[in-house]
Amino acid sequence: MPLQAAVLGLAAVGATAVALCRNVLRQIIFSGIYGLVLVVLFVVLQAPDVALSMLVVSGTAYPLIVLAAIARTRGRAPEADE
Amino acid sequence: MTRRQVRGALALPVLGVLAVLLLWGFSGLPPFGNFHGLYGQLLNHIALPQRHTTNVVAAVVFDYRGFDTLGEEFILFAAVSGVVMLLRADDEQEPPAAEVESPMLRYFGVIAVGVVLLVGIWLVAFGLVTPGGGFQGGVILASGTLLIYLGEGYAGWRDAIRSHWLDALEGGGALLFALCGLAPMLTGAAFMQNILPLGTFRDLFSGGLMLIENLGVALAVTGGFTQLFLEFMEETREADAPEEPGEESA
């Protein structure tokens, strides 16, 4: 139980960090770390198969697609980013 | 008051209401660790003797509700096809030369590709006896190919990954899964009925037809996700070298 509470707390901190971060690239890194916390949370809550899917989706697929989108939009409208 | 302060003042009551609703909802939940799903409890009891798999989730996905998975398989297929149709450029440009300078990154990439692919194959192979399976293993295999991109750059990645092979992998995997449903019907059994020998309990080759379905899902997911990565990476490449407006041909 204390382990579960600790990881839930970490997830809350991670989600807040993602939401409050204003730099897009840094935000992707934060979201990756937050995803990793969620992976640990799933393992702690005894859902290892969900954790495996989450590991790849939050660690690779999601950051990659967001990065590709950022690269694409910056190429089109360089003045629009921060 | 500035705009920002007005927005903050408006958000506070909404957040308060949301918090009350959430607390109200959570207070009605059953105690932590209590599970009242009859379907799940039933499956936990019958899946092991009936299907000889220790991964009950896999038994549900590939056997008891295999028909649903067939639908999901084609959702993935349709999604990837849609992305490819939307994003694929008409003209095949020459990719830029590899620009990865760091030798450490290259060595790490080459070593890590093997390790990650091995983990992916392991997850697929033991999908029915450990928490893993075709989807998880397939996604890990697909992201393993991305490490080639990290280590060798776009050109090296395109050399290693052939788009046509990915199409064949994805389509072939989905076809294999559909055939696993149709083949038992030739023998007079029901759609996707597990007609193969179930094997020894706890053994790697246990689960009968589910082994082949698992492989089909792994192939389809590997091909589909790598194809997605390929298409999105092409987007970044075009951003690196924007086309001249006058050069576009009809």
PDB file of C-alpha atoms in Angstrom, chain B:
ATOM      1  CA  MET B   1      -8.489  42.445 -13.804  1.00  0.00           C
ATOM      2  CA  THR B   2      -6.427  41.106 -16.628  1.00  0.00           C
ATOM      3  CA  ARG B   3      -7.628  38.392 -18.991  1.00  0.00           C
ATOM      4  CA  ARG B   4      -5.525  35.835 -17.179  1.00  0.00           C
ATOM      5  CA  GLN B   5      -7.033  36.671 -13.798  1.00  0.00           C
ATOM      6  CA  VAL B   6     -10.555  36.478 -15.220  1.00  0.00           C
ATOM      7  CA  ARG B   7      -9.815  33.054 -16.629  1.00  0.00           C
ATOM      8  CA  GLY B   8      -8.402  31.921 -13.288  1.00  0.00           C
ATOM      9  CA  ALA B   9     -11.433  33.213 -11.409  1.00  0.00           C
ATOM     10  CA  LEU B  10     -13.746  31.413 -13.826  1.00  0.00           C
ATOM     11  CA  ALA B  11     -11.783  28.165 -13.618  1.00  0.00           C
ATOM     12  CA  LEU B  12     -11.787  27.926  -9.813  1.00  0.00           C
ATOM     13  CA  PRO B  13     -15.499  27.131  -9.280  1.00  0.00           C
ATOM     14  CA  VAL B  14     -15.418  24.640 -12.169  1.00  0.00           C
ATOM     15  CA  LEU B  15     -12.410  22.893 -10.634  1.00  0.00           C
ATOM     16  CA  GLY B  16     -14.145  22.873  -7.251  1.00  0.00           C
ATOM     17  CA  VAL B  17     -17.255  21.235  -8.689  1.00  0.00           C
ATOM     18  CA  LEU B  18     -15.070  18.693 -10.499  1.00  0.00           C
ATOM     19  CA  ALA B  19     -13.199  17.886  -7.286  1.00  0.00           C
ATOM     20  CA  VAL B  20     -16.458  17.362  -5.380  1.00  0.00           C
ATOM     21  CA  LEU B  21     -17.803  15.100  -8.131  1.00  0.00           C
ATOM     22  CA  LEU B  22     -14.569  13.096  -8.193  1.00  0.00           C
ATOM     23  CA  LEU B  23     -14.503  12.652  -4.412  1.00  0.00           C
ATOM     24  CA  TRP B  24     -18.174  11.646  -4.464  1.00  0.00           C
ATOM     25  CA  GLY B  25     -17.476   9.090  -7.176  1.00  0.00           C
ATOM     26  CA  PHE B  26     -14.380   7.672  -5.483  1.00  0.00           C
ATOM     27  CA  SER B  27     -16.164   7.337  -2.149  1.00  0.00           C
ATOM     28  CA  GLY B  28     -18.589   4.900  -3.787  1.00  0.00           C
ATOM     29  CA  LEU B  29     -15.895   2.598  -5.123  1.00  0.00           C
ATOM     30  CA  PRO B  30     -15.442  -0.883  -3.634  1.00  0.00           C
ATOM     31  CA  PRO B  31     -12.435  -1.239  -1.296  1.00  0.00           C
ATOM     32  CA  PHE B  32      -9.013  -1.448  -2.898  1.00  0.00           C
ATOM     33  CA  GLY B  33      -8.222  -4.903  -4.255  1.00  0.00           C
ATOM     34  CA  ASN B  34     -11.854  -6.073  -4.279  1.00  0.00           C
ATOM     35  CA  PHE B  35     -12.989  -7.261  -7.664  1.00  0.00           C
ATOM     36  CA  HIS B  36     -16.636  -8.056  -8.356  1.00  0.00           C
ATOM     37  CA  GLY B  37     -16.445  -8.901 -12.069  1.00  0.00           C
ATOM     38  CA  LEU B  38     -18.064 -12.313 -12.385  1.00  0.00           C
ATOM     39  CA  TYR B  39     -16.800 -12.762 -15.937  1.00  0.00           C
ATOM     40  CA  GLY B  40     -13.194 -12.277 -14.871  1.00  0.00           C
ATOM     41  CA  GLN B  41     -13.494 -14.599 -11.894  1.00  0.00           C
ATOM     42  CA  LEU B  42     -15.115 -17.256 -14.058  1.00  0.00           C
ATOM     43  CA  LEU B  43     -12.370 -16.995 -16.664  1.00  0.00           C
ATOM     44  CA  ASN B  44      -9.674 -17.214 -14.013  1.00  0.00           C
ATOM     45  CA  HIS B  45     -11.119 -20.564 -13.009  1.00  0.00           C
ATOM     46  CA  ILE B  46     -11.810 -22.114 -16.406  1.00  0.00           C
ATOM     47  CA  ALA B  47      -9.082 -20.684 -18.655  1.00  0.00           C
ATOM     48  CA  LEU B  48      -6.236 -22.753 -17.214  1.00  0.00           C
ATOM     49  CA  PRO B  49      -7.851 -26.197 -17.471  1.00  0.00           C
ATOM     50  CA  GLN B  50      -9.664 -25.399 -20.727  1.00  0.00           C
ATOM     51  CA  ARG B  51      -6.915 -23.670 -22.738  1.00  0.00           C
ATOM     52  CA  HIS B  52      -3.652 -24.589 -20.978  1.00  0.00           C
ATOM     53  CA  THR B  53      -2.447 -20.975 -20.934  1.00  0.00           C
ATOM     54  CA  THR B  54      -1.294 -19.107 -17.859  1.00  0.00           C
ATOM     55  CA  ASN B  55      -1.891 -15.735 -19.492  1.00  0.00           C
ATOM     56  CA  VAL B  56      -5.647 -15.510 -19.092  1.00  0.00           C
ATOM     57  CA  VAL B  57      -5.704 -12.160 -20.881  1.00  0.00           C
ATOM     58  CA  ALA B  58      -4.244 -13.837 -23.960  1.00  0.00           C
ATOM     59  CA  ALA B  59      -6.815 -16.629 -23.666  1.00  0.00           C
ATOM     60  CA  VAL B  60      -9.581 -14.022 -23.664  1.00  0.00           C
ATOM     61  CA  VAL B  61      -8.125 -11.990 -26.512  1.00  0.00           C
ATOM     62  CA  PHE B  62      -7.216 -14.867 -28.798  1.00  0.00           C
ATOM     63  CA  ASP B  63      -9.813 -17.462 -27.934  1.00  0.00           C
ATOM     64  CA  TYR B  64     -12.885 -16.633 -25.889  1.00  0.00           C
ATOM     65  CA  ARG B  65     -13.324 -13.270 -27.580  1.00  0.00           C
ATOM     66  CA  GLY B  66     -11.148 -13.875 -30.612  1.00  0.00           C
ATOM     67  CA  PHE B  67     -13.784 -12.477 -32.937  1.00  0.00           C
ATOM     68  CA  ASP B  68     -13.454  -9.067 -31.270  1.00  0.00           C
ATOM     69  CA  THR B  69      -9.718  -9.224 -31.793  1.00  0.00           C
ATOM     70  CA  LEU B  70     -10.276  -9.852 -35.487  1.00  0.00           C
ATOM     71  CA  GLY B  71     -12.148  -6.550 -35.560  1.00  0.00           C
ATOM     72  CA  GLU B  72      -9.348  -4.804 -33.674  1.00  0.00           C
ATOM     73  CA  GLU B  73      -6.845  -6.257 -36.100  1.00  0.00           C
ATOM     74  CA  PHE B  74      -8.669  -4.600 -38.958  1.00  0.00           C
ATOM     75  CA  ILE B  75      -9.002  -1.335 -37.039  1.00  0.00           C
ATOM     76  CA  LEU B  76      -5.199  -1.217 -36.855  1.00  0.00           C
ATOM     77  CA  PHE B  77      -4.975  -2.212 -40.504  1.00  0.00           C
ATOM     78  CA  ALA B  78      -7.418   0.510 -41.549  1.00  0.00           C
ATOM     79  CA  ALA B  79      -5.706   3.135 -39.367  1.00  0.00           C
ATOM     80  CA  VAL B  80      -2.270   2.410 -40.799  1.00  0.00           C
ATOM     81  CA  SER B  81      -3.644   2.318 -44.340  1.00  0.00           C
ATOM     82  CA  GLY B  82      -5.296   5.683 -43.744  1.00  0.00           C
ATOM     83  CA  VAL B  83      -2.084   7.242 -42.433  1.00  0.00           C
ATOM     84  CA  VAL B  84      -0.125   5.883 -45.382  1.00  0.00           C
ATOM     85  CA  MET B  85      -2.657   7.191 -47.882  1.00  0.00           C
ATOM     86  CA  LEU B  86      -2.713  10.636 -46.261  1.00  0.00           C
ATOM     87  CA  LEU B  87       0.998  11.089 -45.703  1.00  0.00           C
ATOM     88  CA  ARG B  88       2.780   9.232 -48.479  1.00  0.00           C
ATOM     89  CA  ALA B  89       4.323  11.663 -50.915  1.00  0.00           C
ATOM     90  CA  ASP B  90       3.875  11.155 -54.635  1.00  0.00           C
ATOM     91  CA  ASP B  91       7.510  11.627 -55.490  1.00  0.00           C
ATOM     92  CA  GLU B  92      10.259   9.445 -54.032  1.00  0.00           C
ATOM     93  CA  GLN B  93      12.984  11.935 -53.155  1.00  0.00           C
ATOM     94  CA  GLU B  94      16.529  10.908 -52.445  1.00  0.00           C
ATOM     95  CA  PRO B  95      16.953  10.846 -48.669  1.00  0.00           C
ATOM     96  CA  PRO B  96      19.650  13.075 -47.197  1.00  0.00           C
ATOM     97  CA  ALA B  97      22.942  11.458 -46.251  1.00  0.00           C
ATOM     98  CA  ALA B  98      23.404  10.048 -42.752  1.00  0.00           C
ATOM     99  CA  GLU B  99      24.171  12.865 -40.372  1.00  0.00           C
ATOM    100  CA  VAL B 100      24.811  10.979 -37.130  1.00  0.00           C
ATOM    101  CA  GLU B 101      28.243  12.113 -35.973  1.00  0.00           C
ATOM    102  CA  SER B 102      28.566  10.581 -32.529  1.00  0.00           C
ATOM    103  CA  PRO B 103      30.320   7.189 -32.585  1.00  0.00           C
ATOM    104  CA  MET B 104      28.933   6.374 -29.129  1.00  0.00           C
ATOM    105  CA  LEU B 105      25.397   6.834 -30.405  1.00  0.00           C
ATOM    106  CA  ARG B 106      26.112   4.582 -33.381  1.00  0.00           C
ATOM    107  CA  TYR B 107      27.641   1.788 -31.282  1.00  0.00           C
ATOM    108  CA  PHE B 108      24.859   2.053 -28.725  1.00  0.00           C
ATOM    109  CA  GLY B 109      22.262   1.968 -31.468  1.00  0.00           C
ATOM    110  CA  VAL B 110      23.705  -1.139 -33.128  1.00  0.00           C
ATOM    111  CA  ILE B 111      23.986  -3.011 -29.825  1.00  0.00           C
ATOM    112  CA  ALA B 112      20.601  -1.909 -28.557  1.00  0.00           C
ATOM    113  CA  VAL B 113      18.817  -2.911 -31.775  1.00  0.00           C
ATOM    114  CA  GLY B 114      19.761  -6.542 -31.195  1.00  0.00           C
ATOM    115  CA  VAL B 115      18.789  -6.468 -27.528  1.00  0.00           C
ATOM    116  CA  VAL B 116      15.438  -4.799 -28.137  1.00  0.00           C
ATOM    117  CA  LEU B 117      14.560  -7.104 -31.031  1.00  0.00           C
ATOM    118  CA  LEU B 118      15.433 -10.095 -28.847  1.00  0.00           C
ATOM    119  CA  VAL B 119      13.157  -8.812 -26.070  1.00  0.00           C
ATOM    120  CA  GLY B 120      10.386  -8.337 -28.612  1.00  0.00           C
ATOM    121  CA  ILE B 121      10.728 -11.860 -30.005  1.00  0.00           C
ATOM    122  CA  TRP B 122      10.839 -13.243 -26.467  1.00  0.00           C
ATOM    123  CA  LEU B 123       7.619 -11.431 -25.559  1.00  0.00           C
ATOM    124  CA  VAL B 124       5.904 -12.768 -28.670  1.00  0.00           C
ATOM    125  CA  ALA B 125       7.134 -16.331 -28.210  1.00  0.00           C
ATOM    126  CA  PHE B 126       6.137 -16.519 -24.542  1.00  0.00           C
ATOM    127  CA  GLY B 127       2.992 -14.480 -25.076  1.00  0.00           C
ATOM    128  CA  LEU B 128       0.644 -17.177 -23.837  1.00  0.00           C
ATOM    129  CA  VAL B 129       2.491 -18.142 -20.663  1.00  0.00           C
ATOM    130  CA  THR B 130       3.805 -14.742 -19.492  1.00  0.00           C
ATOM    131  CA  PRO B 131       2.297 -11.248 -19.495  1.00  0.00           C
ATOM    132  CA  GLY B 132       3.202 -10.261 -22.998  1.00  0.00           C
ATOM    133  CA  GLY B 133       1.908 -11.356 -26.325  1.00  0.00           C
ATOM    134  CA  GLY B 134       1.649 -10.440 -29.955  1.00  0.00           C
ATOM    135  CA  PHE B 135       0.682  -6.808 -29.477  1.00  0.00           C
ATOM    136  CA  GLN B 136       3.260  -5.900 -26.837  1.00  0.00           C
ATOM    137  CA  GLY B 137       6.028  -7.858 -28.561  1.00  0.00           C
ATOM    138  CA  GLY B 138       5.104  -6.424 -31.939  1.00  0.00           C
ATOM    139  CA  VAL B 139       5.204  -2.836 -30.725  1.00  0.00           C
ATOM    140  CA  ILE B 140       8.587  -3.449 -29.100  1.00  0.00           C
ATOM    141  CA  LEU B 141       9.916  -4.988 -32.326  1.00  0.00           C
ATOM    142  CA  ALA B 142       8.673  -1.957 -34.246  1.00  0.00           C
ATOM    143  CA  SER B 143      10.302   0.527 -31.870  1.00  0.00           C
ATOM    144  CA  GLY B 144      13.488  -1.548 -31.995  1.00  0.00           C
ATOM    145  CA  THR B 145      13.792  -0.583 -35.633  1.00  0.00           C
ATOM    146  CA  LEU B 146      13.682   3.066 -34.555  1.00  0.00           C
ATOM    147  CA  LEU B 147      17.016   2.558 -32.807  1.00  0.00           C
ATOM    148  CA  ILE B 148      18.512   2.078 -36.263  1.00  0.00           C
ATOM    149  CA  TYR B 149      17.259   5.574 -37.007  1.00  0.00           C
ATOM    150  CA  LEU B 150      18.904   6.909 -33.848  1.00  0.00           C
ATOM    151  CA  GLY B 151      22.221   5.260 -34.603  1.00  0.00           C
ATOM    152  CA  GLU B 152      22.468   5.424 -38.363  1.00  0.00           C
ATOM    153  CA  GLY B 153      20.282   8.362 -39.313  1.00  0.00           C
ATOM    154  CA  TYR B 154      17.443   8.484 -41.779  1.00  0.00           C
ATOM    155  CA  ALA B 155      19.341   7.066 -44.775  1.00  0.00           C
ATOM    156  CA  GLY B 156      20.613   4.035 -42.875  1.00  0.00           C
ATOM    157  CA  TRP B 157      17.165   3.460 -41.504  1.00  0.00           C
ATOM    158  CA  ARG B 158      15.574   3.545 -44.940  1.00  0.00           C
ATOM    159  CA  ASP B 159      18.231   1.105 -46.165  1.00  0.00           C
ATOM    160  CA  ALA B 160      17.287  -1.364 -43.448  1.00  0.00           C
ATOM    161  CA  ILE B 161      13.512  -0.907 -43.566  1.00  0.00           C
ATOM    162  CA  ARG B 162      11.675  -1.674 -46.778  1.00  0.00           C
ATOM    163  CA  SER B 163       8.186  -0.316 -47.037  1.00  0.00           C
ATOM    164  CA  HIS B 164       6.948  -3.207 -49.195  1.00  0.00           C
ATOM    165  CA  TRP B 165       8.078  -5.753 -46.630  1.00  0.00           C
ATOM    166  CA  LEU B 166       6.136  -3.870 -43.994  1.00  0.00           C
ATOM    167  CA  ASP B 167       3.004  -3.949 -46.142  1.00  0.00           C
ATOM    168  CA  ALA B 168       3.457  -7.695 -46.572  1.00  0.00           C
ATOM    169  CA  LEU B 169       4.090  -8.186 -42.838  1.00  0.00           C
ATOM    170  CA  GLU B 170       1.026  -6.247 -41.813  1.00  0.00           C
ATOM    171  CA  GLY B 171      -1.316  -7.681 -44.404  1.00  0.00           C
ATOM    172  CA  GLY B 172       0.082 -11.179 -43.954  1.00  0.00           C
ATOM    173  CA  GLY B 173      -0.352 -11.021 -40.184  1.00  0.00           C
ATOM    174  CA  ALA B 174      -3.943  -9.874 -40.463  1.00  0.00           C
ATOM    175  CA  LEU B 175      -4.606 -12.564 -43.082  1.00  0.00           C
ATOM    176  CA  LEU B 176      -3.062 -15.227 -40.846  1.00  0.00           C
ATOM    177  CA  PHE B 177      -5.344 -14.162 -38.009  1.00  0.00           C
ATOM    178  CA  ALA B 178      -8.416 -14.235 -40.246  1.00  0.00           C
ATOM    179  CA  LEU B 179      -7.423 -17.675 -41.566  1.00  0.00           C
ATOM    180  CA  CYS B 180      -7.107 -18.921 -37.978  1.00  0.00           C
ATOM    181  CA  GLY B 181     -10.754 -18.036 -37.638  1.00  0.00           C
ATOM    182  CA  LEU B 182     -11.847 -19.564 -40.933  1.00  0.00           C
ATOM    183  CA  ALA B 183      -9.698 -22.727 -40.983  1.00  0.00           C
ATOM    184  CA  PRO B 184     -11.578 -24.508 -38.147  1.00  0.00           C
ATOM    185  CA  MET B 185     -14.782 -24.021 -40.133  1.00  0.00           C
ATOM    186  CA  LEU B 186     -13.388 -26.309 -42.844  1.00  0.00           C
ATOM    187  CA  THR B 187     -13.374 -29.135 -40.320  1.00  0.00           C
ATOM    188  CA  GLY B 188     -16.949 -28.416 -39.319  1.00  0.00           C
ATOM    189  CA  ALA B 189     -16.014 -26.580 -36.108  1.00  0.00           C
ATOM    190  CA  ALA B 190     -17.154 -23.083 -35.162  1.00  0.00           C
ATOM    191  CA  PHE B 191     -15.400 -19.884 -36.183  1.00  0.00           C
ATOM    192  CA  MET B 192     -12.027 -19.704 -34.408  1.00  0.00           C
ATOM    193  CA  GLN B 193     -12.717 -22.854 -32.396  1.00  0.00           C
ATOM    194  CA  ASN B 194      -9.489 -24.131 -30.882  1.00  0.00           C
ATOM    195  CA  ILE B 195      -9.059 -27.392 -32.788  1.00  0.00           C
ATOM    196  CA  LEU B 196      -5.299 -27.810 -32.450  1.00  0.00           C
ATOM    197  CA  PRO B 197      -3.813 -29.889 -29.609  1.00  0.00           C
ATOM    198  CA  LEU B 198      -3.590 -27.664 -26.545  1.00  0.00           C
ATOM    199  CA  GLY B 199      -0.144 -28.862 -25.478  1.00  0.00           C
ATOM    200  CA  THR B 200       1.241 -29.275 -21.997  1.00  0.00           C
ATOM    201  CA  PHE B 201       0.194 -26.825 -19.332  1.00  0.00           C
ATOM    202  CA  ARG B 202       2.897 -24.201 -18.623  1.00  0.00           C
ATOM    203  CA  ASP B 203       4.830 -25.259 -21.716  1.00  0.00           C
ATOM    204  CA  LEU B 204       5.991 -22.752 -24.321  1.00  0.00           C
ATOM    205  CA  PHE B 205       3.940 -24.505 -26.997  1.00  0.00           C
ATOM    206  CA  SER B 206       0.610 -24.592 -25.240  1.00  0.00           C
ATOM    207  CA  GLY B 207      -2.627 -22.949 -26.237  1.00  0.00           C
ATOM    208  CA  GLY B 208      -3.190 -24.631 -29.598  1.00  0.00           C
ATOM    209  CA  LEU B 209      -4.530 -22.276 -32.250  1.00  0.00           C
ATOM    210  CA  MET B 210      -3.757 -19.276 -30.064  1.00  0.00           C
ATOM    211  CA  LEU B 211      -0.041 -19.685 -30.834  1.00  0.00           C
ATOM    212  CA  ILE B 212      -0.653 -19.043 -34.537  1.00  0.00           C
ATOM    213  CA  GLU B 213      -3.045 -16.175 -33.839  1.00  0.00           C
ATOM    214  CA  ASN B 214      -0.470 -14.642 -31.512  1.00  0.00           C
ATOM    215  CA  LEU B 215       2.116 -14.841 -34.293  1.00  0.00           C
ATOM    216  CA  GLY B 216      -0.315 -13.257 -36.752  1.00  0.00           C
ATOM    217  CA  VAL B 217      -0.976 -10.354 -34.408  1.00  0.00           C
ATOM    218  CA  ALA B 218       2.754  -9.921 -33.805  1.00  0.00           C
ATOM    219  CA  LEU B 219       3.477  -9.751 -37.549  1.00  0.00           C
ATOM    220  CA  ALA B 220       0.624  -7.352 -38.210  1.00  0.00           C
ATOM    221  CA  VAL B 221       1.533  -5.056 -35.305  1.00  0.00           C
ATOM    222  CA  THR B 222       5.249  -5.043 -36.169  1.00  0.00           C
ATOM    223  CA  GLY B 223       4.534  -4.211 -39.792  1.00  0.00           C
ATOM    224  CA  GLY B 224       1.822  -1.702 -39.005  1.00  0.00           C
ATOM    225  CA  PHE B 225       3.686   0.272 -36.363  1.00  0.00           C
ATOM    226  CA  THR B 226       6.954   0.338 -38.314  1.00  0.00           C
ATOM    227  CA  GLN B 227       4.984   1.589 -41.292  1.00  0.00           C
ATOM    228  CA  LEU B 228       3.512   4.334 -39.088  1.00  0.00           C
ATOM    229  CA  PHE B 229       6.980   5.335 -37.849  1.00  0.00           C
ATOM    230  CA  LEU B 230       8.228   5.354 -41.421  1.00  0.00           C
ATOM    231  CA  GLU B 231       5.481   7.679 -42.574  1.00  0.00           C
ATOM    232  CA  PHE B 232       5.924  10.068 -39.653  1.00  0.00           C
ATOM    233  CA  MET B 233       9.705  10.102 -40.117  1.00  0.00           C
ATOM    234  CA  GLU B 234       9.201  11.054 -43.753  1.00  0.00           C
ATOM    235  CA  GLU B 235       7.245  14.047 -42.502  1.00  0.00           C
ATOM    236  CA  THR B 236      10.235  15.257 -40.490  1.00  0.00           C
ATOM    237  CA  ARG B 237      12.547  14.727 -43.442  1.00  0.00           C
ATOM    238  CA  GLU B 238      10.410  16.932 -45.636  1.00  0.00           C
ATOM    239  CA  ALA B 239      10.485  19.594 -42.960  1.00  0.00           C
ATOM    240  CA  ASP B 240      14.289  19.448 -42.952  1.00  0.00           C
ATOM    241  CA  ALA B 241      14.444  20.098 -46.685  1.00  0.00           C
ATOM    242  CA  PRO B 242      11.375  22.134 -47.659  1.00  0.00           C
ATOM    243  CA  GLU B 243      10.480  21.982 -51.315  1.00  0.00           C
ATOM    244  CA  GLU B 244      10.888  25.033 -53.480  1.00  0.00           C
ATOM    245  CA  PRO B 245       7.462  26.394 -54.378  1.00  0.00           C
ATOM    246  CA  GLY B 246       8.325  26.614 -58.069  1.00  0.00           C
ATOM    247  CA  GLU B 247       9.555  23.041 -58.356  1.00  0.00           C
ATOM    248  CA  GLU B 248       6.268  21.323 -57.745  1.00  0.00           C
ATOM    249  CA  SER B 249       5.107  19.492 -60.814  1.00  0.00           C
ATOM    250  CA  ALA B 250       1.527  18.647 -61.620  1.00  0.00           C
TER     251      ALA B 250
END
